Amino acid sequence: MDYRIETKCVQGGYHPGNGEPRQIPIVQSTTFKYESSAEMGKLFDLEAEGYFYSRLQNPTCDAVAAKICEMEGGTAAMLTSSGQAANFFAVFNIAGCGDHVVASSTIYGGTFNLFSVTMKKMGVEFTFVSPHCTDEELEAAFRPNTKAVFGETIANPALIVLDIERFAGAAHRHGVPLIIDNTFATPVNCRPFEWGADIVTHSTTKYMDGHGSAVGGCIVDSGKFDWTRQPEKFPGLCTPDESYHGITYTERFGLAGAYITKATAQLMRDFGCTQSPQSAYLLNLGLESLHVRMPRHCENAVKVADFLRKHEKIAWVSCASHPEDEQYALARKYMPNGTCGVVSFGVKGGRAAAETFMGRLKIAAIETHVADARTCCLHPASATHRQMNDAELVAAGVGPDLVRYSCGLESAEDLIADIAQALEF
Ligand SMILES: Cc1ncc(COP(=O)(O)O)c(C=O)c1O
């Protein structure tokens, strides 16, 4: 039975049998015992299912990944040590040296750096396009060696809503998948697979955990993208893997399992960016209340945005859930119940005014964090995006005056009163 998102948040992924623990057990073990080397050999060859070493798979992590998989409506999922690792794996699983990827220019600064600096050193080229680019500009970004398109449902911190259907259409016309980082919306507010995306990633560190407890990431495959239609484009999935005795992932695991099995068997084996079972347990506690928290985060954001829009010291406000926001129609299409709890705005007076304002806030703490039960704020141009030059900052939608204000679960009235007093300078 396909339950609703609320039920999946609470009960998805883990189904204990008679007399088994009601809560997901924390399997705090690096390794697993077997009676014979032959059995162990079968596990190594991916001929049998089972656990052998927690760098690759662990029962606690798998149960939580299975829950997120159900929430997104996918066929397979894996947890990673962070959102950075999830985005790296998601792309590197299908794009290597000599390949090319099209990405939205407004993606999170850490992902932008991963792509434009670190993965560039690995031989993967990226073309960044504005999420507002014309169809012609989007088409022109593709090359014969393009292997994927990447974007964020709601960009961090510019809060630009991606037209997922349009980007999915372009990706599919060029025979490549659309990878969507769904961190800010969460599957409670948007399920990108329903709009044509093929792979979804998350920094579970944000709303999914929701309490600032554990850094983590997740990758989910929709199982819908047919890698075998152009096998020469995706040799890693469609030709034998010599490091696994010549198995071909698409043949052995089908479209439903090939992508995640390859990412686990190769990338997790070689890079080891695993999430700890303790962290996965904490993540699951967050997931159990995600559907209750998200509406409140969104409600607080709209109230805060409404106050800011009317304040004389505020230059501009971005909150796509606000009915007067220019992105409202697009946001309603993909996220009819609200976008997220983050509001971005500019304080008149630029960078200096932004810093003075933030220093005067009493409830919102200045943190390199976002999407948490406790309200926090950040000046991205001095923090998460400080590695960008001015042109890149403009392309990312991150002006020097931008304040990223992440509404927590406190009283909206108290947040507004705090903002009001902080603006009195
Ligand atoms: C949209 C988005 N993706 C990915 C990341 C990276 O996640 P993590 O910090 O868990 O590595 C972040 C972090 O802020 C993010 O906001």
CSV table of C-alpha atoms and ligand atoms in Angstrom, one decimal:
chain,number,residue,atom,x,y,z
A,1,MET,CA,0.0,0.0,0.0
A,2,ASP,CA,1.3,3.5,-0.9
A,3,TYR,CA,0.8,5.6,2.2
A,4,ARG,CA,0.7,9.3,2.4
A,5,ILE,CA,3.9,11.3,3.1
A,6,GLU,CA,2.9,11.8,6.8
A,7,THR,CA,2.7,8.1,7.4
A,8,LYS,CA,6.0,7.5,5.5
A,9,CYS,CA,7.7,10.1,7.7
A,10,VAL,CA,6.7,8.2,10.8
A,11,GLN,CA,6.7,4.6,9.8
A,12,GLY,CA,8.6,4.2,6.5
A,13,GLY,CA,11.7,2.1,6.0
A,14,TYR,CA,11.7,0.0,9.1
A,15,HIS,CA,9.1,-2.8,9.7
A,16,PRO,CA,10.0,-4.8,12.8
A,17,GLY,CA,8.8,-8.4,13.1
A,18,ASN,CA,7.2,-10.0,16.1
A,19,GLY,CA,9.2,-9.1,19.3
A,20,GLU,CA,11.7,-7.0,17.5
A,21,PRO,CA,12.6,-3.4,18.7
A,22,ARG,CA,9.9,-0.8,17.8
A,23,GLN,CA,12.6,1.9,17.3
A,24,ILE,CA,15.3,1.4,14.7
A,25,PRO,CA,18.2,-0.3,16.4
A,26,ILE,CA,21.6,1.4,16.3
A,27,VAL,CA,23.8,-1.4,14.8
A,28,GLN,CA,27.0,-0.1,16.2
A,29,SER,CA,29.2,-2.7,14.6
A,30,THR,CA,31.9,-2.2,11.9
A,31,THR,CA,31.6,-5.8,10.8
A,32,PHE,CA,29.3,-8.9,10.6
A,33,LYS,CA,30.1,-12.5,11.3
A,34,TYR,CA,29.9,-15.4,8.7
A,35,GLU,CA,30.3,-19.2,9.0
A,36,SER,CA,32.3,-19.6,5.8
A,37,SER,CA,34.6,-17.8,3.5
A,38,ALA,CA,32.5,-18.9,0.6
A,39,GLU,CA,29.5,-17.0,2.0
A,40,MET,CA,31.7,-13.9,2.4
A,41,GLY,CA,32.9,-14.3,-1.1
A,42,LYS,CA,29.4,-14.2,-2.5
A,43,LEU,CA,28.8,-10.9,-0.6
A,44,PHE,CA,31.9,-9.4,-2.1
A,45,ASP,CA,30.9,-10.5,-5.6
A,46,LEU,CA,27.4,-9.0,-5.0
A,47,GLU,CA,25.9,-12.4,-5.6
A,48,ALA,CA,24.2,-12.6,-2.2
A,49,GLU,CA,22.6,-9.9,-0.1
A,50,GLY,CA,23.9,-9.2,3.4
A,51,TYR,CA,26.2,-6.9,5.4
A,52,PHE,CA,29.9,-7.4,5.8
A,53,TYR,CA,31.5,-4.1,6.5
A,54,SER,CA,29.8,-0.8,7.7
A,55,ARG,CA,31.9,1.3,5.3
A,56,LEU,CA,29.7,-0.1,2.5
A,57,GLN,CA,26.4,-0.8,4.2
A,58,ASN,CA,24.9,-0.9,7.7
A,59,PRO,CA,21.4,-2.0,8.8
A,60,THR,CA,20.6,1.3,10.6
A,61,CYS,CA,21.7,3.4,7.7
A,62,ASP,CA,19.8,1.2,5.3
A,63,ALA,CA,16.6,1.5,7.2
A,64,VAL,CA,16.7,5.3,7.3
A,65,ALA,CA,17.7,5.4,3.6
A,66,ALA,CA,14.7,3.2,2.8
A,67,LYS,CA,12.5,5.7,4.6
A,68,ILE,CA,13.8,8.6,2.6
A,69,CYS,CA,13.4,6.5,-0.6
A,70,GLU,CA,9.7,5.9,0.2
A,71,MET,CA,9.2,9.6,1.0
A,72,GLU,CA,10.7,10.6,-2.3
A,73,GLY,CA,8.9,7.8,-4.2
A,74,GLY,CA,12.2,6.3,-5.5
A,75,THR,CA,13.4,2.7,-6.0
A,76,ALA,CA,16.7,2.8,-4.2
A,77,ALA,CA,18.6,5.1,-1.8
A,78,MET,CA,21.8,5.4,0.2
A,79,LEU,CA,23.0,7.6,3.1
A,80,THR,CA,26.2,9.5,2.9
A,81,SER,CA,28.4,11.2,5.5
A,82,SER,CA,27.2,14.7,4.3
A,83,GLY,CA,25.2,16.6,1.7
A,84,GLN,CA,28.6,17.4,0.0
A,85,ALA,CA,29.3,13.6,-0.3
A,86,ALA,CA,25.8,13.0,-1.7
A,87,ASN,CA,26.2,15.6,-4.4
A,88,PHE,CA,29.7,14.4,-5.3
A,89,PHE,CA,28.6,10.8,-5.5
A,90,ALA,CA,25.4,11.6,-7.4
A,91,VAL,CA,27.4,13.3,-10.2
A,92,PHE,CA,30.7,11.3,-10.1
A,93,ASN,CA,28.7,8.0,-10.3
A,94,ILE,CA,27.9,8.9,-14.0
A,95,ALA,CA,30.4,11.6,-15.0
A,96,GLY,CA,34.2,11.2,-14.9
A,97,CYS,CA,37.3,12.6,-16.4
A,98,GLY,CA,36.5,14.0,-19.9
A,99,ASP,CA,32.7,14.4,-19.2
A,100,HIS,CA,30.6,17.5,-18.8
A,101,VAL,CA,27.6,18.5,-16.7
A,102,VAL,CA,25.1,21.4,-16.9
A,103,ALA,CA,24.3,23.0,-13.6
A,104,SER,CA,22.2,25.8,-12.3
A,105,SER,CA,24.3,28.8,-11.4
A,106,THR,CA,22.4,29.5,-8.2
A,107,ILE,CA,23.3,26.2,-6.4
A,108,TYR,CA,24.7,26.3,-2.8
A,109,GLY,CA,28.2,27.7,-2.6
A,110,GLY,CA,29.8,24.5,-1.3
A,111,THR,CA,28.4,22.5,-4.3
A,112,PHE,CA,29.5,25.3,-6.7
A,113,ASN,CA,33.0,25.0,-5.3
A,114,LEU,CA,32.9,21.1,-5.5
A,115,PHE,CA,31.9,21.3,-9.1
A,116,SER,CA,33.9,24.3,-10.4
A,117,VAL,CA,37.1,23.7,-8.5
A,118,THR,CA,37.5,20.2,-7.1
A,119,MET,CA,35.7,18.1,-9.7
A,120,LYS,CA,37.2,20.3,-12.4
A,121,LYS,CA,40.6,19.1,-11.2
A,122,MET,CA,39.3,15.6,-11.7
A,123,GLY,CA,38.5,16.3,-15.3
A,124,VAL,CA,34.8,17.0,-15.1
A,125,GLU,CA,33.7,20.2,-16.8
A,126,PHE,CA,30.6,22.2,-15.7
A,127,THR,CA,28.6,24.8,-17.6
A,128,PHE,CA,26.6,26.9,-15.2
A,129,VAL,CA,23.3,28.3,-16.5
A,130,SER,CA,20.9,30.8,-14.9
A,131,PRO,CA,17.7,29.0,-13.7
A,132,HIS,CA,16.0,31.9,-15.5
A,133,CYS,CA,17.9,31.3,-18.8
A,134,THR,CA,16.0,31.1,-22.1
A,135,ASP,CA,15.3,27.7,-23.7
A,136,GLU,CA,18.0,28.6,-26.3
A,137,GLU,CA,20.6,29.3,-23.6
A,138,LEU,CA,19.7,26.0,-21.9
A,139,GLU,CA,20.0,24.1,-25.2
A,140,ALA,CA,23.3,25.7,-26.0
A,141,ALA,CA,24.8,24.6,-22.7
A,142,PHE,CA,24.8,20.9,-23.7
A,143,ARG,CA,27.7,19.2,-25.3
A,144,PRO,CA,28.1,15.7,-26.8
A,145,ASN,CA,29.9,14.6,-23.6
A,146,THR,CA,27.2,16.0,-21.2
A,147,LYS,CA,26.2,13.3,-18.7
A,148,ALA,CA,23.8,15.1,-16.4
A,149,VAL,CA,21.9,18.3,-15.4
A,150,PHE,CA,22.0,19.5,-11.8
A,151,GLY,CA,19.9,22.0,-9.9
A,152,GLU,CA,18.3,22.7,-6.5
A,153,THR,CA,14.5,22.8,-6.0
A,154,ILE,CA,15.0,26.0,-4.0
A,155,ALA,CA,18.4,27.5,-4.3
A,156,ASN,CA,20.4,28.2,-1.2
A,157,PRO,CA,20.6,31.1,-0.4
A,158,ALA,CA,19.0,33.0,-3.3
A,159,LEU,CA,15.8,31.0,-2.9
A,160,ILE,CA,15.3,30.8,-6.7
A,161,VAL,CA,12.7,28.1,-7.5
A,162,LEU,CA,13.9,25.8,-10.3
A,163,ASP,CA,11.4,25.0,-13.1
A,164,ILE,CA,12.0,21.3,-12.7
A,165,GLU,CA,9.8,20.2,-15.6
A,166,ARG,CA,11.7,22.5,-18.0
A,167,PHE,CA,15.1,21.3,-16.9
A,168,ALA,CA,14.0,17.7,-16.9
A,169,GLY,CA,12.7,18.1,-20.5
A,170,ALA,CA,16.0,19.6,-21.7
A,171,ALA,CA,18.0,16.9,-19.9
A,172,HIS,CA,15.9,14.1,-21.4
A,173,ARG,CA,16.1,15.6,-24.9
A,174,HIS,CA,19.8,15.2,-24.6
A,175,GLY,CA,19.6,11.7,-23.1
A,176,VAL,CA,20.9,12.5,-19.7
A,177,PRO,CA,19.3,12.5,-16.2
A,178,LEU,CA,18.2,15.5,-14.1
A,179,ILE,CA,19.7,15.4,-10.6
A,180,ILE,CA,17.9,17.6,-8.0
A,181,ASP,CA,19.1,18.7,-4.6
A,182,ASN,CA,15.8,18.7,-2.7
A,183,THR,CA,17.3,19.8,0.6
A,184,PHE,CA,15.4,23.0,1.2
A,185,ALA,CA,11.9,21.8,0.0
A,186,THR,CA,12.2,18.2,1.5
A,187,PRO,CA,9.9,15.6,0.1
A,188,VAL,CA,7.1,16.9,2.4
A,189,ASN,CA,6.9,20.0,0.2
A,190,CYS,CA,8.1,18.8,-3.2
A,191,ARG,CA,8.8,15.4,-4.7
A,192,PRO,CA,10.9,16.1,-7.8
A,193,PHE,CA,10.4,12.6,-9.3
A,194,GLU,CA,6.8,13.6,-9.9
A,195,TRP,CA,8.0,16.4,-12.1
A,196,GLY,CA,10.5,14.4,-14.2
A,197,ALA,CA,13.7,14.5,-12.1
A,198,ASP,CA,15.7,11.2,-12.1
A,199,ILE,CA,18.0,11.4,-9.1
A,200,VAL,CA,17.4,13.4,-5.8
A,201,THR,CA,20.0,14.3,-3.3
A,202,HIS,CA,19.7,15.8,0.2
A,203,SER,CA,21.8,17.4,2.8
A,204,THR,CA,20.0,15.6,5.6
A,205,THR,CA,21.9,18.0,8.0
A,206,LYS,CA,19.1,20.5,7.3
A,207,TYR,CA,15.3,20.1,7.8
A,208,MET,CA,15.4,16.3,7.7
A,209,ASP,CA,17.5,16.2,10.9
A,210,GLY,CA,16.0,19.5,11.8
A,211,HIS,CA,17.7,19.9,15.2
A,212,GLY,CA,21.3,20.6,14.3
A,213,SER,CA,22.3,17.2,15.6
A,214,ALA,CA,24.1,15.3,12.8
A,215,VAL,CA,25.7,16.1,9.5
A,216,GLY,CA,24.5,13.7,6.7
A,217,GLY,CA,23.4,13.2,3.2
A,218,CYS,CA,21.2,11.0,1.0
A,219,ILE,CA,20.9,10.0,-2.6
A,220,VAL,CA,17.7,8.6,-4.0
A,221,ASP,CA,17.2,7.0,-7.5
A,222,SER,CA,13.8,7.2,-9.2
A,223,GLY,CA,14.7,4.1,-11.2
A,224,LYS,CA,13.0,5.7,-14.2
A,225,PHE,CA,16.1,6.8,-16.2
A,226,ASP,CA,17.0,4.2,-18.8
A,227,TRP,CA,20.8,4.1,-18.9
A,228,THR,CA,20.7,1.4,-21.5
A,229,ARG,CA,19.1,3.6,-24.1
A,230,GLN,CA,22.6,5.1,-24.8
A,231,PRO,CA,24.9,2.6,-23.1
A,232,GLU,CA,28.0,4.3,-24.6
A,233,LYS,CA,27.1,7.4,-22.6
A,234,PHE,CA,27.0,5.5,-19.3
A,235,PRO,CA,29.7,2.8,-19.6
A,236,GLY,CA,30.1,2.6,-15.8
A,237,LEU,CA,26.5,1.3,-15.5
A,238,CYS,CA,26.2,-0.5,-18.8
A,239,THR,CA,29.5,-2.3,-19.3
A,240,PRO,CA,31.2,-4.9,-17.0
A,241,ASP,CA,32.8,-3.6,-13.8
A,242,GLU,CA,36.2,-5.4,-13.6
A,243,SER,CA,36.4,-4.5,-9.9
A,244,TYR,CA,33.3,-6.7,-9.4
A,245,HIS,CA,34.3,-9.7,-11.5
A,246,GLY,CA,32.8,-8.3,-14.6
A,247,ILE,CA,29.2,-7.7,-13.5
A,248,THR,CA,27.2,-5.1,-15.4
A,249,TYR,CA,25.1,-3.1,-13.0
A,250,THR,CA,22.1,-2.5,-15.3
A,251,GLU,CA,21.9,-6.2,-16.2
A,252,ARG,CA,22.3,-7.5,-12.7
A,253,PHE,CA,20.2,-4.9,-10.8
A,254,GLY,CA,17.9,-3.5,-13.4
A,255,LEU,CA,17.0,0.2,-13.7
A,256,ALA,CA,15.6,0.2,-10.2
A,257,GLY,CA,18.9,-0.7,-8.5
A,258,ALA,CA,21.8,-0.2,-10.9
A,259,TYR,CA,22.7,3.4,-10.0
A,260,ILE,CA,22.6,3.1,-6.2
A,261,THR,CA,24.3,-0.3,-6.2
A,262,LYS,CA,27.2,1.1,-8.3
A,263,ALA,CA,27.5,4.1,-6.1
A,264,THR,CA,27.6,1.9,-3.0
A,265,ALA,CA,29.8,-0.8,-4.5
A,266,GLN,CA,32.4,1.5,-6.1
A,267,LEU,CA,32.2,5.0,-4.6
A,268,MET,CA,31.4,4.1,-1.0
A,269,ARG,CA,34.0,1.3,-1.2
A,270,ASP,CA,36.7,3.6,-2.5
A,271,PHE,CA,35.8,7.0,-0.8
A,272,GLY,CA,34.2,5.7,2.4
A,273,CYS,CA,31.9,8.7,3.0
A,274,THR,CA,29.6,6.7,5.2
A,275,GLN,CA,27.0,8.0,7.6
A,276,SER,CA,27.5,6.6,11.1
A,277,PRO,CA,24.6,4.5,12.5
A,278,GLN,CA,24.3,7.0,15.4
A,279,SER,CA,23.8,9.8,13.0
A,280,ALA,CA,21.3,7.8,11.0
A,281,TYR,CA,19.4,7.1,14.2
A,282,LEU,CA,19.2,10.8,15.0
A,283,LEU,CA,18.2,11.6,11.4
A,284,ASN,CA,15.3,9.2,11.8
A,285,LEU,CA,14.1,11.0,14.9
A,286,GLY,CA,14.0,14.2,12.8
A,287,LEU,CA,12.2,12.5,9.9
A,288,GLU,CA,9.5,11.3,12.2
A,289,SER,CA,8.3,14.9,12.8
A,290,LEU,CA,9.3,16.4,9.4
A,291,HIS,CA,5.7,16.6,8.1
A,292,VAL,CA,4.7,18.5,11.3
A,293,ARG,CA,7.6,20.9,11.4
A,294,MET,CA,7.7,21.9,7.7
A,295,PRO,CA,4.3,23.7,7.6
A,296,ARG,CA,5.3,25.7,10.7
A,297,HIS,CA,8.7,26.7,9.2
A,298,CYS,CA,6.9,27.8,6.1
A,299,GLU,CA,4.2,29.7,8.1
A,300,ASN,CA,6.8,31.5,10.1
A,301,ALA,CA,8.7,32.4,6.9
A,302,VAL,CA,5.6,34.0,5.3
A,303,LYS,CA,4.9,36.0,8.4
A,304,VAL,CA,8.5,37.2,8.7
A,305,ALA,CA,8.6,38.0,4.9
A,306,ASP,CA,5.3,39.9,5.2
A,307,PHE,CA,6.8,42.1,8.0
A,308,LEU,CA,10.0,42.7,6.1
A,309,ARG,CA,8.3,43.6,2.9
A,310,LYS,CA,6.6,46.5,4.7
A,311,HIS,CA,9.7,47.7,6.6
A,312,GLU,CA,11.4,50.9,5.3
A,313,LYS,CA,14.9,49.7,6.1
A,314,ILE,CA,14.5,46.6,3.9
A,315,ALA,CA,15.6,46.9,0.3
A,316,TRP,CA,14.2,43.6,-1.0
A,317,VAL,CA,12.7,40.3,0.2
A,318,SER,CA,12.7,36.8,-1.3
A,319,CYS,CA,10.3,34.2,0.1
A,320,ALA,CA,8.6,32.3,-2.7
A,321,SER,CA,5.7,31.2,-0.4
A,322,HIS,CA,4.6,34.8,0.0
A,323,PRO,CA,1.7,35.6,-2.3
A,324,GLU,CA,3.3,38.8,-3.5
A,325,ASP,CA,6.6,37.2,-4.3
A,326,GLU,CA,7.5,37.2,-8.0
A,327,GLN,CA,8.1,33.5,-7.8
A,328,TYR,CA,4.8,32.7,-6.1
A,329,ALA,CA,3.1,31.1,-9.2
A,330,LEU,CA,6.1,28.8,-9.9
A,331,ALA,CA,6.4,27.9,-6.2
A,332,ARG,CA,2.7,27.1,-6.0
A,333,LYS,CA,3.1,24.7,-9.0
A,334,TYR,CA,5.9,22.7,-7.4
A,335,MET,CA,5.3,23.4,-3.7
A,336,PRO,CA,1.6,24.1,-3.1
A,337,ASN,CA,1.9,23.7,0.6
A,338,GLY,CA,4.9,26.1,1.0
A,339,THR,CA,8.5,26.2,0.1
A,340,CYS,CA,10.7,26.3,3.1
A,341,GLY,CA,11.4,28.4,6.2
A,342,VAL,CA,14.2,30.4,4.8
A,343,VAL,CA,13.8,34.1,3.9
A,344,SER,CA,16.5,36.1,2.1
A,345,PHE,CA,16.5,39.8,2.2
A,346,GLY,CA,18.7,42.9,1.8
A,347,VAL,CA,19.0,45.5,4.5
A,348,LYS,CA,19.3,49.1,3.1
A,349,GLY,CA,23.0,50.2,3.5
A,350,GLY,CA,24.5,47.0,2.0
A,351,ARG,CA,27.1,44.7,3.7
A,352,ALA,CA,27.7,47.0,6.7
A,353,ALA,CA,24.0,47.4,7.5
A,354,ALA,CA,23.5,43.6,7.1
A,355,GLU,CA,26.3,42.9,9.6
A,356,THR,CA,25.0,45.6,12.1
A,357,PHE,CA,21.5,44.2,11.9
A,358,MET,CA,22.6,40.6,12.4
A,359,GLY,CA,24.7,41.5,15.4
A,360,ARG,CA,21.7,43.1,17.1
A,361,LEU,CA,19.4,40.0,16.7
A,362,LYS,CA,18.7,38.3,20.0
A,363,ILE,CA,16.7,35.2,19.0
A,364,ALA,CA,18.3,34.4,15.7
A,365,ALA,CA,21.9,33.2,16.1
A,366,ILE,CA,24.6,33.8,13.5
A,367,GLU,CA,25.4,30.3,12.3
A,368,THR,CA,26.9,28.4,9.4
A,369,HIS,CA,23.7,26.5,9.4
A,370,VAL,CA,20.2,26.7,8.1
A,371,ALA,CA,16.9,24.8,8.2
A,372,ASP,CA,16.9,24.1,12.0
A,373,ALA,CA,14.3,24.2,14.8
A,374,ARG,CA,16.1,27.2,16.2
A,375,THR,CA,16.1,30.4,14.1
A,376,CYS,CA,19.5,31.3,12.7
A,377,CYS,CA,21.0,33.7,10.1
A,378,LEU,CA,24.0,34.0,8.0
A,379,HIS,CA,25.7,36.6,5.7
A,380,PRO,CA,26.6,34.2,2.8
A,381,ALA,CA,28.9,36.7,1.0
A,382,SER,CA,31.2,36.5,4.1
A,383,ALA,CA,30.7,32.8,4.8
A,384,THR,CA,29.4,30.0,2.7
A,385,HIS,CA,30.0,31.9,-0.6
A,386,ARG,CA,33.1,33.8,0.3
A,387,GLN,CA,35.2,31.7,-2.2
A,388,MET,CA,33.2,33.2,-5.1
A,389,ASN,CA,34.3,36.3,-7.0
A,390,ASP,CA,31.9,39.2,-7.6
A,391,ALA,CA,30.7,37.8,-11.0
A,392,GLU,CA,30.0,34.4,-9.5
A,393,LEU,CA,28.2,36.0,-6.6
A,394,VAL,CA,25.9,37.9,-8.9
A,395,ALA,CA,25.3,34.7,-11.0
A,396,ALA,CA,24.5,32.8,-7.8
A,397,GLY,CA,22.0,35.5,-6.8
A,398,VAL,CA,24.0,36.3,-3.6
A,399,GLY,CA,24.5,40.1,-3.4
A,400,PRO,CA,26.8,41.5,-0.7
A,401,ASP,CA,23.7,42.8,1.2
A,402,LEU,CA,22.0,39.4,1.3
A,403,VAL,CA,20.9,38.1,4.8
A,404,ARG,CA,19.8,34.5,4.9
A,405,TYR,CA,17.3,34.2,7.7
A,406,SER,CA,16.2,30.7,8.6
A,407,CYS,CA,12.9,30.7,10.5
A,408,GLY,CA,12.8,28.1,13.2
A,409,LEU,CA,9.8,26.8,15.1
A,410,GLU,CA,9.6,29.7,17.6
A,411,SER,CA,6.6,32.1,17.8
A,412,ALA,CA,6.5,34.2,14.6
A,413,GLU,CA,5.5,37.2,16.7
A,414,ASP,CA,8.6,36.9,18.8
A,415,LEU,CA,10.8,36.6,15.7
A,416,ILE,CA,9.2,39.7,14.2
A,417,ALA,CA,9.6,41.6,17.4
A,418,ASP,CA,13.3,40.6,17.4
A,419,ILE,CA,13.8,41.7,13.8
A,420,ALA,CA,12.0,45.0,14.5
A,421,GLN,CA,14.3,45.9,17.4
A,422,ALA,CA,17.4,44.8,15.5
A,423,LEU,CA,16.5,47.2,12.6
A,424,GLU,CA,16.5,50.1,15.0
A,425,PHE,CA,19.9,51.5,14.4
B,1,LIG,C1,21.2,22.8,-0.8
B,1,LIG,C2,22.4,22.2,-0.1
B,1,LIG,N1,23.0,21.2,-0.6
B,1,LIG,C3,24.1,20.6,0.0
B,1,LIG,C4,24.7,21.1,1.1
B,1,LIG,C5,25.9,20.5,1.7
B,1,LIG,O1,25.4,19.7,2.8
B,1,LIG,P1,26.3,19.3,4.0
B,1,LIG,O2,26.6,20.6,4.8
B,1,LIG,O3,25.5,18.3,4.8
B,1,LIG,O4,27.6,18.7,3.5
B,1,LIG,C6,24.1,22.2,1.7
B,1,LIG,C7,24.6,22.8,2.9
B,1,LIG,O5,24.3,23.9,3.4
B,1,LIG,C8,22.9,22.8,1.1
B,1,LIG,O6,22.3,23.9,1.6
